[in-house]
């Protein structure tokens, strides 16, 4: 059957798995023969199926309700909906474009109207300014003539006064023959008062004239430079902007707006029709979908029923085959028994009733053996095999346990050796460092064990690391032959020195990147502080030492100095020079 199918290469394995062992036959009889002879599944042209296990499957199928036909209709409806969606999208795009063009035309009209309104407002404002300027100019012209006449009169009066003044000055230069009379003196005083008054009026008139001329010049400049020019510009702009053209353009825009609104209405009506068609298509699709789901449900139920019938048929076929096998086995057993033995002659003479009694006795005798465990022998053999396996497993575990114990013993020995090796290194370094710190003294470390709690400097033979209980320190500050002391017998400064010696000894075995010491020389005297400073300087090639101190000895070999100040309840750290650090330490020592 696989040779008659056409499909894509990617589905080859799946189709071969389903149809690879299926034959197409002309009729049901030929299909049954081939299924028995070849062991393959067969199918007839009418759709009947014959399984290689002996099951038959067939029946009527309505081709008008084919799923392929429904799928074809569904695809057509989906394509129709897709086309309608595309057409609807086109109408929506056209509608958006029309709305955009309408918005642009309306916006242009609004801009034109706004511009026209602004021009009109500006023109009216300029006309008002021109009227104000004309009124101001008229007022100035009205006040100008009286002021000019007053000015001319003032000038004439001034000239008359000047001539009078000249005459009077000439008279003053003349020698008086005698004193003036009272009347002449009074007339002279009046003339002087009148002269002063006229001079004052002249000054006021001159000041008023100057201010009026300044105001006149300002107004003339404003009228000439700004208002007339702005008037000409507005007149030109109004000439360019024709009201008829704007009306004509507004009429065209309204006409175009009307046509666009008609097109929009038409598009909206088309959209409504399309929506109705789409709704009908969707409803039809939903109905077909429901019908398709109903038929698919029925098909599934029919397939489930067919599968159940097929499973039932297979079970019956399997039972039939099993019964045939049992019949064959019984036949073989009967044949293997051969000829039956001859019956005892004594039973031949017995009646049927007597034979039944004898059979009943034999069955009663056999009932005694009903409770015998028939599986005892099998269980015994099974348990014996398990016992042998467990014995072998125990031997393997014993061998593995012995190897593990040997490994643990070796590791424990290595651990003890590592402890002793490390202790010997630290002890040697401690003796060396203590000798450098206290040249006239000596010191060494003691490894304590459970057997020797007092401790001595002799190496002991130990088997496990649990026997080690601790480390003791014995030192002498007065000489090699002097009495050795424990830590609890030393003073505070001596304990500090021993602790530093132990730290330096460990540092030589396992150096750290840096060390931070906080006033380690506080309890030491000057000689021991100098020794500690030299030791730190010696070890500073391989590690960094950071110390805090109030003594000058540690400053001699230091590379960097930092001063800590406490001000306003806040600590401040600054980098300082060696001299500043030494002065601070010496000053603190002096005042301390």
Protein backbone atom coordinates (compact mmCIF):
# COMPACT_ATOMS: atom_id res chain seq x y z
CA UNK A 1 0.00 0.00 0.00
CA UNK A 2 2.92 2.37 0.69
CA UNK A 3 3.90 2.27 -2.99
CA UNK A 4 0.52 3.74 -3.97
CA UNK A 5 0.73 6.74 -1.65
CA UNK A 6 2.19 10.13 -2.55
CA UNK A 7 3.54 12.28 0.27
CA UNK A 8 6.38 14.57 1.25
CA UNK A 9 9.74 13.09 2.15
CA UNK A 10 9.66 14.42 5.73
CA UNK A 11 6.62 12.17 6.54
CA UNK A 12 8.23 9.00 5.14
CA UNK A 13 8.94 7.27 8.47
CA UNK A 14 5.49 7.94 9.91
CA UNK A 15 3.64 6.72 6.80
CA UNK A 16 5.85 3.64 6.51
CA UNK A 17 5.13 2.84 10.15
CA UNK A 18 1.35 3.10 9.57
CA UNK A 19 0.93 1.70 6.02
CA UNK A 20 4.22 -0.18 5.51
CA UNK A 21 2.75 -3.60 6.45
CA UNK A 22 -0.64 -3.24 4.74
CA UNK A 23 -1.72 -4.95 1.50
CA UNK A 24 -4.56 -3.87 -0.85
CA UNK A 25 -6.72 -6.81 -1.98
CA UNK A 26 -9.58 -7.22 -4.45
CA UNK A 27 -12.02 -8.95 -2.10
CA UNK A 28 -12.40 -10.14 1.46
CA UNK A 29 -11.60 -13.83 0.72
CA UNK A 30 -8.26 -12.95 -0.90
CA UNK A 31 -7.48 -10.58 1.96
CA UNK A 32 -8.14 -13.35 4.53
CA UNK A 33 -5.84 -15.77 2.68
CA UNK A 34 -3.00 -13.27 2.36
CA UNK A 35 -3.33 -12.20 6.01
CA UNK A 36 -2.92 -15.82 7.16
CA UNK A 37 -0.10 -16.65 4.73
CA UNK A 38 1.99 -13.45 4.95
CA UNK A 39 1.19 -12.23 8.46
CA UNK A 40 0.42 -8.73 7.12
CA UNK A 41 -2.67 -6.55 7.55
CA UNK A 42 -4.94 -6.36 4.48
CA UNK A 43 -7.59 -3.91 3.30
CA UNK A 44 -10.09 -4.35 0.47
CA UNK A 45 -11.23 -1.78 -2.05
CA UNK A 46 -14.57 -1.56 -0.17
CA UNK A 47 -12.77 -0.58 3.04
CA UNK A 48 -12.92 -3.89 4.93
CA UNK A 49 -9.82 -4.57 7.04
CA UNK A 50 -8.34 -7.98 7.88
CA UNK A 51 -5.78 -8.09 10.68
CA UNK A 52 -2.89 -10.54 10.68
CA UNK A 53 -4.21 -11.70 14.09
CA UNK A 54 -7.48 -12.87 12.54
CA UNK A 55 -9.74 -9.86 13.28
CA UNK A 56 -12.05 -8.40 10.62
CA UNK A 57 -13.15 -4.73 10.42
CA UNK A 58 -15.68 -3.25 8.00
CA UNK A 59 -18.89 -1.31 7.57
CA UNK A 60 -20.63 1.52 5.76
CA UNK A 61 -19.19 5.04 5.65
CA UNK A 62 -21.14 8.03 4.38
CA UNK A 63 -18.79 9.87 1.99
CA UNK A 64 -21.05 12.95 2.00
CA UNK A 65 -20.00 13.57 5.61
CA UNK A 66 -16.32 13.14 4.91
CA UNK A 67 -13.93 15.11 7.08
CA UNK A 68 -11.92 15.98 4.00
CA UNK A 69 -14.97 17.59 2.45
CA UNK A 70 -15.65 19.52 5.67
CA UNK A 71 -12.02 20.57 5.84
CA UNK A 72 -12.22 21.73 2.22
CA UNK A 73 -15.33 23.82 2.97
CA UNK A 74 -13.70 25.15 6.10
CA UNK A 75 -10.64 26.22 4.08
CA UNK A 76 -12.89 27.93 1.51
CA UNK A 77 -14.74 29.82 4.24
CA UNK A 78 -11.47 30.80 5.90
CA UNK A 79 -10.15 32.06 2.55
CA UNK A 80 -13.39 34.01 2.02
CA UNK A 81 -13.08 35.55 5.49
CA UNK A 82 -9.45 36.42 4.81
CA UNK A 83 -10.37 38.12 1.51
CA UNK A 84 -13.13 40.07 3.22
CA UNK A 85 -10.71 41.08 5.98
CA UNK A 86 -8.24 42.32 3.35
CA UNK A 87 -11.00 44.28 1.58
CA UNK A 88 -12.13 45.70 4.93
CA UNK A 89 -8.54 46.68 5.73
CA UNK A 90 -8.31 48.45 2.35
CA UNK A 91 -11.50 50.37 3.05
CA UNK A 92 -10.21 51.30 6.49
CA UNK A 93 -6.93 52.55 5.00
CA UNK A 94 -8.85 54.57 2.40
CA UNK A 95 -11.08 55.93 5.17
CA UNK A 96 -8.03 56.96 7.20
CA UNK A 97 -6.50 58.66 4.15
CA UNK A 98 -9.76 60.53 3.47
CA UNK A 99 -10.01 61.59 7.10
CA UNK A 100 -6.38 62.72 6.96
CA UNK A 101 -6.99 64.81 3.81
CA UNK A 102 -10.11 66.32 5.41
CA UNK A 103 -8.17 67.17 8.53
CA UNK A 104 -5.38 68.76 6.47
CA UNK A 105 -7.90 70.87 4.46
CA UNK A 106 -9.72 71.95 7.63
CA UNK A 107 -6.40 72.74 9.27
CA UNK A 108 -5.36 74.83 6.27
CA UNK A 109 -8.67 76.67 6.36
CA UNK A 110 -8.25 77.35 10.07
CA UNK A 111 -4.72 78.62 9.49
CA UNK A 112 -5.94 80.93 6.70
CA UNK A 113 -8.78 82.26 8.83
CA UNK A 114 -6.42 82.75 11.76
CA UNK A 115 -3.92 84.59 9.57
CA UNK A 116 -6.67 86.75 8.08
CA UNK A 117 -7.99 87.58 11.57
CA UNK A 118 -4.50 88.48 12.78
CA UNK A 119 -3.93 90.72 9.73
CA UNK A 120 -7.27 92.42 10.28
CA UNK A 121 -6.52 92.98 13.98
CA UNK A 122 -3.07 94.36 13.15
CA UNK A 123 -4.55 96.66 10.48
CA UNK A 124 -7.18 97.97 12.89
CA UNK A 125 -4.55 98.48 15.59
CA UNK A 126 -2.32 100.43 13.19
CA UNK A 127 -5.28 102.55 12.06
CA UNK A 128 -6.02 103.34 15.71
CA UNK A 129 -2.35 104.24 16.28
CA UNK A 130 -2.43 106.50 13.19
CA UNK A 131 -5.55 108.24 14.47
CA UNK A 132 -3.92 108.75 17.86
CA UNK A 133 -0.79 110.16 16.22
CA UNK A 134 -2.85 112.51 14.05
CA UNK A 135 -4.73 113.74 17.11
CA UNK A 136 -1.46 114.24 18.96
CA UNK A 137 0.00 116.08 15.97
CA UNK A 138 -3.09 118.29 15.72
CA UNK A 139 -2.88 119.08 19.42
CA UNK A 140 0.81 119.90 19.08
CA UNK A 141 0.08 122.14 16.05
CA UNK A 142 -2.68 123.85 18.00
CA UNK A 143 -0.34 124.67 20.87
CA UNK A 144 2.52 125.54 18.54
CA UNK A 145 1.25 128.86 17.14
CA UNK A 146 0.50 130.45 20.54
CA UNK A 147 3.85 129.25 21.81
CA UNK A 148 5.61 130.72 18.76
CA UNK A 149 3.79 134.04 19.20
CA UNK A 150 4.64 134.02 22.90
CA UNK A 151 8.22 133.22 21.98
CA UNK A 152 8.38 136.13 19.48
CA UNK A 153 6.93 138.49 22.06
CA UNK A 154 9.43 137.23 24.63
CA UNK A 155 12.23 137.82 22.15
CA UNK A 156 10.98 141.40 21.47
CA UNK A 157 10.68 142.05 25.18
CA UNK A 158 14.13 140.60 25.66
CA UNK A 159 15.59 142.87 22.98
CA UNK A 160 13.84 145.90 24.53
CA UNK A 161 15.12 144.92 27.93
CA UNK A 162 18.61 144.42 26.57
CA UNK A 163 18.50 147.89 25.01
CA UNK A 164 17.21 149.32 28.27
CA UNK A 165 19.93 147.44 30.10
CA UNK A 166 22.57 148.83 27.79
CA UNK A 167 21.24 152.35 28.29
CA UNK A 168 21.20 151.91 32.04
CA UNK A 169 24.72 150.50 32.05
CA UNK A 170 25.86 153.51 30.05
CA UNK A 171 24.23 155.74 32.55
CA UNK A 172 25.95 153.84 35.36
CA UNK A 173 29.31 154.50 33.81
CA UNK A 174 28.62 158.19 33.70
CA UNK A 175 29.61 160.23 36.74
CA UNK A 176 26.69 161.30 38.81
CA UNK A 177 26.52 164.96 39.44
CA UNK A 178 24.50 164.48 42.53
CA UNK A 179 22.47 161.85 44.33
CA UNK A 180 19.15 160.57 42.88
CA UNK A 181 15.98 161.91 44.13
CA UNK A 182 13.57 159.71 46.04
CA UNK A 183 11.27 159.42 43.05
CA UNK A 184 14.13 158.42 40.73
CA UNK A 185 15.37 155.88 43.25
CA UNK A 186 11.93 154.38 43.50
CA UNK A 187 11.62 154.18 39.72
CA UNK A 188 15.03 152.47 39.52
CA UNK A 189 13.96 149.85 42.05
CA UNK A 190 10.78 149.13 40.10
CA UNK A 191 12.73 148.77 36.90
CA UNK A 192 15.18 146.32 38.56
CA UNK A 193 12.30 144.20 39.87
CA UNK A 194 10.71 144.18 36.42
CA UNK A 195 14.03 143.18 34.84
CA UNK A 196 14.44 140.23 37.23
CA UNK A 197 10.87 139.14 36.59
CA UNK A 198 11.29 139.30 32.82
CA UNK A 199 14.55 137.35 33.00
CA UNK A 200 12.79 134.62 35.01
CA UNK A 201 9.92 134.46 32.50
CA UNK A 202 12.43 134.31 29.67
CA UNK A 203 14.18 131.30 31.24
CA UNK A 204 10.89 129.49 31.82
CA UNK A 205 9.74 130.15 28.27
CA UNK A 206 13.06 128.89 26.91
CA UNK A 207 12.85 125.68 29.00
CA UNK A 208 9.25 125.03 27.88
CA UNK A 209 10.25 125.59 24.27
CA UNK A 210 13.12 123.10 24.51
CA UNK A 211 10.90 120.39 26.05
CA UNK A 212 8.24 120.99 23.39
CA UNK A 213 10.84 120.71 20.63
CA UNK A 214 12.10 117.40 22.09
CA UNK A 215 8.55 116.00 22.25
CA UNK A 216 7.89 117.23 18.72
CA UNK A 217 11.03 115.52 17.39
CA UNK A 218 10.13 112.23 19.10
CA UNK A 219 6.63 112.25 17.65
CA UNK A 220 7.92 113.12 14.17
CA UNK A 221 10.46 110.28 14.34
CA UNK A 222 7.82 107.81 15.51
CA UNK A 223 5.41 108.92 12.80
CA UNK A 224 8.02 108.89 10.04
CA UNK A 225 10.05 105.80 10.92
CA UNK A 226 7.42 103.41 12.33
CA UNK A 227 3.81 104.31 11.76
CA UNK A 228 3.95 105.42 8.12
CA UNK A 229 6.15 102.44 7.23
CA UNK A 230 3.85 100.01 9.08
CA UNK A 231 0.87 101.62 7.36
CA UNK A 232 2.45 101.05 3.93
CA UNK A 233 3.24 97.41 4.80
CA UNK A 234 -0.30 96.71 5.96
CA UNK A 235 -1.78 98.39 2.92
CA UNK A 236 0.44 96.26 0.69
CA UNK A 237 -0.45 93.07 2.65
CA UNK A 238 -4.16 93.88 2.39
CA UNK A 239 -3.77 94.46 -1.33
CA UNK A 240 -2.07 91.08 -1.69
CA UNK A 241 -4.72 89.29 0.37
CA UNK A 242 -7.84 89.43 -1.72
CA UNK A 243 -11.07 88.75 0.09
CA UNK A 244 -12.62 87.31 -3.04
CA UNK A 245 -9.78 84.81 -3.40
CA UNK A 246 -10.23 83.71 0.19
CA UNK A 247 -13.95 83.34 -0.30
CA UNK A 248 -13.36 81.37 -3.48
CA UNK A 249 -10.83 79.12 -1.70
CA UNK A 250 -13.22 78.65 1.24
CA UNK A 251 -16.00 77.69 -1.20
CA UNK A 252 -13.73 75.14 -2.89
CA UNK A 253 -12.73 73.67 0.47
CA UNK A 254 -16.36 73.39 1.52
CA UNK A 255 -17.22 71.70 -1.79
CA UNK A 256 -14.34 69.28 -1.36
CA UNK A 257 -15.41 68.68 2.26
CA UNK A 258 -18.95 67.88 1.10
CA UNK A 259 -17.69 65.40 -1.52
CA UNK A 260 -15.35 63.84 1.01
CA UNK A 261 -18.18 63.43 3.51
CA UNK A 262 -20.23 61.71 0.81
CA UNK A 263 -17.35 59.36 0.07
CA UNK A 264 -16.97 58.68 3.78
CA UNK A 265 -20.67 57.84 4.05
CA UNK A 266 -20.35 55.51 1.06
CA UNK A 267 -17.27 53.85 2.54
CA UNK A 268 -19.01 53.48 5.90
CA UNK A 269 -22.03 51.89 4.22
CA UNK A 270 -19.71 49.52 2.32
CA UNK A 271 -17.96 48.71 5.59
CA UNK A 272 -21.31 47.96 7.24
CA UNK A 273 -22.24 45.63 4.38
CA UNK A 274 -18.86 43.92 4.61
CA UNK A 275 -19.28 43.60 8.39
CA UNK A 276 -22.66 42.00 7.82
CA UNK A 277 -21.15 39.58 5.29
CA UNK A 278 -18.32 38.81 7.68
CA UNK A 279 -20.78 38.25 10.53
CA UNK A 280 -22.83 35.91 8.36
CA UNK A 281 -19.68 34.08 7.28
CA UNK A 282 -18.53 33.83 10.90
CA UNK A 283 -21.93 32.49 11.95
CA UNK A 284 -21.87 29.98 9.10
CA UNK A 285 -18.33 29.03 10.03
CA UNK A 286 -19.33 28.54 13.69
CA UNK A 287 -22.29 26.38 12.61
CA UNK A 288 -20.05 24.30 10.35
CA UNK A 289 -17.46 24.14 13.11
CA UNK A 290 -20.07 22.84 15.56
CA UNK A 291 -21.28 20.30 12.99
CA UNK A 292 -17.68 19.30 12.32
CA UNK A 293 -17.02 18.89 16.04
CA UNK A 294 -20.21 16.81 16.36
CA UNK A 295 -19.17 14.48 13.55
CA UNK A 296 -15.63 14.34 14.91
CA UNK A 297 -17.07 13.37 18.30
CA UNK A 298 -19.19 10.67 16.65
CA UNK A 299 -16.18 9.48 14.69
CA UNK A 300 -14.11 9.36 17.88
CA UNK A 301 -16.84 7.37 19.63
CA UNK A 302 -17.02 4.99 16.67
CA UNK A 303 -13.23 4.61 16.67
CA UNK A 304 -13.26 3.96 20.43
CA UNK A 305 -15.95 1.35 19.96
CA UNK A 306 -13.99 -0.22 17.09
CA UNK A 307 -10.87 -0.27 19.23
CA UNK A 308 -12.77 -1.90 22.09
CA UNK A 309 -14.24 -4.50 19.68
CA UNK A 310 -10.78 -5.04 18.21
CA UNK A 311 -9.27 -5.53 21.67
CA UNK A 312 -12.12 -7.91 22.58
CA UNK A 313 -11.60 -9.86 19.34
CA UNK A 314 -7.87 -10.01 20.01
CA UNK A 315 -8.52 -11.33 23.53
CA UNK A 316 -10.90 -13.96 22.17
CA UNK A 317 -8.38 -14.90 19.49
CA UNK A 318 -5.65 -15.13 22.13
CA UNK A 319 -7.89 -17.32 24.34
CA UNK A 320 -8.70 -19.51 21.37
CA UNK A 321 -5.01 -19.90 20.57
CA UNK A 322 -4.29 -20.68 24.23
CA UNK A 323 -7.02 -23.35 24.33
CA UNK A 324 -5.66 -24.89 21.13
CA UNK A 325 -2.20 -24.98 22.71
CA UNK A 326 -3.60 -26.66 25.85
CA UNK A 327 -5.44 -29.22 23.72
CA UNK A 328 -2.21 -29.94 21.86
CA UNK A 329 -0.29 -30.23 25.15
CA UNK A 330 -2.88 -32.61 26.62
CA UNK A 331 -2.83 -34.65 23.44
CA UNK A 332 0.98 -34.84 23.60
CA UNK A 333 0.83 -35.87 27.29
CA UNK A 334 -1.73 -38.60 26.53
CA UNK A 335 0.41 -39.79 23.66
CA UNK A 336 3.51 -39.78 25.87
CA UNK A 337 1.76 -42.04 28.44
CA UNK A 338 1.64 -44.82 25.90
CA UNK A 339 -0.54 -47.87 26.51
CA UNK A 340 -2.47 -47.93 29.81
CA UNK A 341 -1.53 -50.65 32.33
CA UNK A 342 -3.82 -53.61 32.79
CA UNK A 343 -6.45 -53.28 35.47
CA UNK A 344 -6.10 -55.47 38.58
CA UNK A 345 -8.39 -58.49 38.09
CA UNK A 346 -9.68 -58.11 41.66
CA UNK A 347 -11.34 -54.79 40.68
CA UNK A 348 -13.05 -56.42 37.73
CA UNK A 349 -15.14 -58.62 39.96
CA UNK A 350 -16.23 -55.68 42.18
CA UNK A 351 -19.53 -54.05 41.73
CA UNK A 352 -19.85 -50.41 40.74
CA UNK A 353 -20.98 -49.47 44.24
CA UNK A 354 -17.93 -51.14 45.78
CA UNK A 355 -15.62 -49.40 43.32
CA UNK A 356 -17.10 -46.02 44.28
CA UNK A 357 -16.50 -46.81 47.96
CA UNK A 358 -12.88 -47.73 47.25
CA UNK A 359 -12.47 -44.50 45.25
CA UNK A 360 -13.94 -42.54 48.15
CA UNK A 361 -11.47 -44.16 50.56
CA UNK A 362 -8.55 -43.34 48.26
CA UNK A 363 -9.71 -39.70 47.96
CA UNK A 364 -10.10 -39.48 51.75
CA UNK A 365 -6.58 -40.87 52.14
CA UNK A 366 -5.26 -38.28 49.64
CA UNK A 367 -6.84 -35.40 51.61
CA UNK A 368 -4.11 -35.82 54.23
CA UNK A 369 -1.62 -34.46 51.71
CA UNK A 370 -3.65 -31.38 50.69
CA UNK A 371 -1.72 -28.98 53.02
CA UNK A 372 1.74 -30.02 51.89
CA UNK A 373 3.76 -27.00 50.68
CA UNK A 374 4.36 -27.90 47.08
CA UNK A 375 6.68 -24.88 46.63
CA UNK A 376 8.99 -25.83 49.51
CA UNK A 377 11.61 -27.33 47.22
CA UNK A 378 11.59 -24.29 44.94
CA UNK A 379 11.82 -21.98 47.94
CA UNK A 380 14.66 -24.01 49.41
CA UNK A 381 16.61 -23.81 46.16
CA UNK A 382 15.91 -20.07 45.87
CA UNK A 383 16.98 -19.37 49.46
CA UNK A 384 20.09 -21.48 48.98
CA UNK A 385 21.07 -19.39 45.96
CA UNK A 386 20.43 -16.19 47.93
CA UNK A 387 22.55 -17.52 50.79
CA UNK A 388 25.45 -18.20 48.42
CA UNK A 389 25.13 -14.71 46.94
CA UNK A 390 25.05 -13.13 50.42
CA UNK A 391 28.15 -15.08 51.47
CA UNK A 392 29.99 -13.84 48.37
CA UNK A 393 28.77 -10.29 49.01
CA UNK A 394 29.98 -10.54 52.64
CA UNK A 395 33.42 -11.66 51.50
CA UNK A 396 33.60 -8.74 49.05
CA UNK A 397 32.52 -6.30 51.78
CA UNK A 398 35.08 -7.75 54.20
CA UNK A 399 37.84 -7.27 51.62
CA UNK A 400 36.64 -3.72 50.93
CA UNK A 401 36.43 -2.94 54.65
CA UNK A 402 39.96 -4.19 55.18
CA UNK A 403 41.22 -1.99 52.36
CA UNK A 404 39.34 0.99 53.80
CA UNK A 405 40.86 0.36 57.24
CA UNK A 406 44.32 0.15 55.67
CA UNK A 407 43.67 3.41 53.85
CA UNK A 408 42.47 5.10 57.05
CA UNK A 409 45.54 3.83 58.89
CA UNK A 410 47.83 5.17 56.15
CA UNK A 411 46.03 8.51 56.20
CA UNK A 412 46.30 8.65 59.99
CA UNK A 413 50.03 7.91 59.76
CA UNK A 414 50.45 10.63 57.16
CA UNK A 415 48.45 12.99 59.37
CA UNK A 416 50.70 12.22 62.35
CA UNK A 417 53.80 12.66 60.20
CA UNK A 418 52.47 15.97 58.85
CA UNK A 419 51.76 17.22 62.39
CA UNK A 420 55.21 16.18 63.60
CA UNK A 421 56.91 17.66 60.52
CA UNK A 422 55.05 20.97 60.90
CA UNK A 423 55.80 21.02 64.62
CA UNK A 424 59.52 20.42 64.03
CA UNK A 425 59.61 23.30 61.53
CA UNK A 426 57.71 25.68 63.83
CA UNK A 427 59.79 24.59 66.85
CA UNK A 428 63.07 25.18 65.00
CA UNK A 429 61.87 28.57 63.74
CA UNK A 430 60.63 29.48 67.24
CA UNK A 431 64.02 28.70 68.78
CA UNK A 432 65.77 30.74 66.07
CA UNK A 433 63.39 33.72 66.28
CA UNK A 434 63.39 33.77 70.08
CA UNK A 435 67.19 33.74 70.06
CA UNK A 436 67.15 36.81 67.80
CA UNK A 437 64.60 38.62 69.95
CA UNK A 438 66.30 37.67 73.25
CA UNK A 439 69.98 37.07 72.50
CA UNK A 440 70.83 36.07 76.08
CA UNK A 441 67.81 33.73 76.40
CA UNK A 442 66.52 30.50 74.88
CA UNK A 443 63.15 28.91 74.14
CA UNK A 444 61.60 25.87 72.53
CA UNK A 445 58.18 24.29 71.86
CA UNK A 446 56.88 21.06 73.42
CA UNK A 447 54.41 18.69 71.77
CA UNK A 448 52.15 17.25 74.46
CA UNK A 449 50.53 13.79 74.23
CA UNK A 450 48.13 11.79 76.37
CA UNK A 451 50.95 9.55 77.63
CA UNK A 452 53.19 12.50 78.57
CA UNK A 453 51.07 15.38 79.84
CA UNK A 454 54.10 17.16 81.30
CA UNK A 455 55.77 17.31 77.92
CA UNK A 456 59.42 17.23 76.90
CA UNK A 457 61.38 18.06 73.83
CA UNK A 458 61.93 14.44 72.80
CA UNK A 459 59.94 13.12 69.85
CA UNK A 460 57.53 10.40 70.83
CA UNK A 461 56.16 7.45 68.92
CA UNK A 462 52.41 8.01 68.49
CA UNK A 463 49.94 5.99 66.45
CA UNK A 464 47.02 8.40 65.99
CA UNK A 465 46.57 12.15 65.93
CA UNK A 466 44.07 11.88 68.79
CA UNK A 467 46.98 11.27 71.18
CA UNK A 468 48.18 14.86 70.69
CA UNK A 469 46.68 17.08 73.39
CA UNK A 470 48.40 20.41 72.75
CA UNK A 471 51.63 22.43 72.55
CA UNK A 472 53.64 23.86 75.40
CA UNK A 473 56.22 26.66 75.43
CA UNK A 474 59.26 26.86 77.69
CA UNK A 475 61.56 29.89 77.63
CA UNK A 476 64.36 31.46 79.59
CA UNK A 477 65.23 35.17 79.43
CA UNK A 478 68.42 35.01 81.55
CA UNK A 479 70.53 32.32 79.87
CA UNK A 480 70.69 28.86 78.38
CA UNK A 481 71.43 27.12 81.67
CA UNK A 482 68.82 29.11 83.59
CA UNK A 483 65.55 27.67 84.76
CA UNK A 484 62.97 27.24 81.96
CA UNK A 485 59.55 28.77 82.61
CA UNK A 486 56.05 28.04 81.41
CA UNK A 487 53.75 30.75 79.96
CA UNK A 488 51.78 31.17 83.17
CA UNK A 489 55.00 32.10 84.98
CA UNK A 490 55.90 35.02 82.67
CA UNK A 491 55.08 38.71 82.91
CA UNK A 492 52.88 40.59 80.44
CA UNK A 493 55.77 41.90 78.34
CA UNK A 494 57.46 38.47 78.28
CA UNK A 495 54.19 36.84 77.16
CA UNK A 496 53.87 39.41 74.36
CA UNK A 497 57.43 38.69 73.21
CA UNK A 498 56.83 34.90 73.26
CA UNK A 499 53.58 35.34 71.30
CA UNK A 500 55.37 37.46 68.67
CA UNK A 501 58.14 34.86 68.41
CA UNK A 502 55.51 32.14 67.82
CA UNK A 503 53.76 34.28 65.16
CA UNK A 504 57.05 34.95 63.36
CA UNK A 505 57.93 31.23 63.53
CA UNK A 506 54.59 30.26 61.98
CA UNK A 507 55.02 33.01 59.37
CA UNK A 508 58.26 31.40 58.20
CA UNK A 509 56.49 28.06 57.68
CA UNK A 510 53.24 29.35 56.19
CA UNK A 511 53.58 33.04 55.27
CA UNK A 512 50.45 35.20 54.98
CA UNK A 513 50.04 38.16 52.57
CA UNK A 514 49.97 40.75 55.37
CA UNK A 515 49.87 41.10 59.16
CA UNK A 516 48.07 43.71 61.26
CA UNK A 517 49.62 44.40 64.70
CA UNK A 518 47.91 46.74 67.17
CA UNK A 519 50.41 48.20 69.71
CA UNK A 520 52.38 44.98 70.07
CA UNK A 521 55.28 46.91 71.63
CA UNK A 522 53.25 48.54 74.38
CA UNK A 523 54.45 46.19 77.15
CA UNK A 524 58.04 45.78 75.81
CA UNK A 525 61.14 47.63 76.87
CA UNK A 526 63.31 49.56 74.41
CA UNK A 527 65.76 46.67 73.76
CA UNK A 528 63.02 44.19 72.93
CA UNK A 529 61.12 46.78 70.84
CA UNK A 530 64.29 47.26 68.78
CA UNK A 531 64.61 43.48 68.32
CA UNK A 532 60.95 43.17 67.25
CA UNK A 533 61.35 46.05 64.78
CA UNK A 534 64.45 44.39 63.26
CA UNK A 535 62.61 41.07 62.95
CA UNK A 536 59.63 42.73 61.20
CA UNK A 537 62.03 44.48 58.84
CA UNK A 538 63.73 41.14 58.08
CA UNK A 539 60.41 39.42 57.31
CA UNK A 540 58.93 42.34 55.33
CA UNK A 541 60.50 41.10 52.08
CA UNK A 542 57.89 38.31 51.82
CA UNK A 543 54.90 39.87 53.60
CA UNK A 544 53.38 43.22 54.47
CA UNK A 545 53.23 44.37 58.10
CA UNK A 546 50.80 47.05 59.30
CA UNK A 547 51.41 48.18 62.88
CA UNK A 548 50.09 50.82 65.25
CA UNK A 549 52.53 52.15 67.83
CA UNK A 550 53.36 54.98 70.19
CA UNK A 551 57.09 54.07 70.35
CA UNK A 552 59.86 55.30 68.03
CA UNK A 553 61.61 51.93 67.45
CA UNK A 554 59.10 50.64 64.86
CA UNK A 555 59.44 53.87 62.85
CA UNK A 556 63.10 53.34 61.91
CA UNK A 557 62.55 50.71 59.19
CA UNK A 558 58.98 51.58 58.13
CA UNK A 559 58.20 52.57 54.52
CA UNK A 560 54.89 54.43 54.98
CA UNK A 561 53.51 56.50 57.85
CA UNK A 562 49.92 57.48 58.64
CA UNK A 563 48.82 59.81 61.42
CA UNK A 564 45.42 59.47 63.08
CA UNK A 565 43.82 62.61 64.52
CA UNK A 566 40.58 62.86 66.48
CA UNK A 567 38.78 66.14 65.80
CA UNK A 568 35.12 67.03 66.42
CA UNK A 569 34.39 63.44 67.45
CA UNK A 570 35.63 62.21 64.04
CA UNK A 571 38.86 60.34 63.30
CA UNK A 572 40.98 61.59 60.38
CA UNK A 573 43.80 59.57 58.78
CA UNK A 574 46.54 61.43 56.88
CA UNK A 575 49.78 60.31 55.25
CA UNK A 576 52.72 61.93 57.09
CA UNK A 577 56.50 61.92 56.88
CA UNK A 578 58.90 60.03 59.10
CA UNK A 579 59.92 63.22 60.95
CA UNK A 580 56.31 64.17 61.73
CA UNK A 581 55.59 60.63 62.93
CA UNK A 582 58.74 60.63 65.12
CA UNK A 583 57.85 64.03 66.60
CA UNK A 584 54.34 62.86 67.37
CA UNK A 585 55.56 59.63 69.03
CA UNK A 586 58.27 61.40 71.03
CA UNK A 587 55.84 64.13 72.11
CA UNK A 588 53.29 61.51 73.16
CA UNK A 589 55.99 59.61 75.06
CA UNK A 590 57.13 62.80 76.82
CA UNK A 591 53.63 63.83 77.87
CA UNK A 592 52.65 60.26 78.61
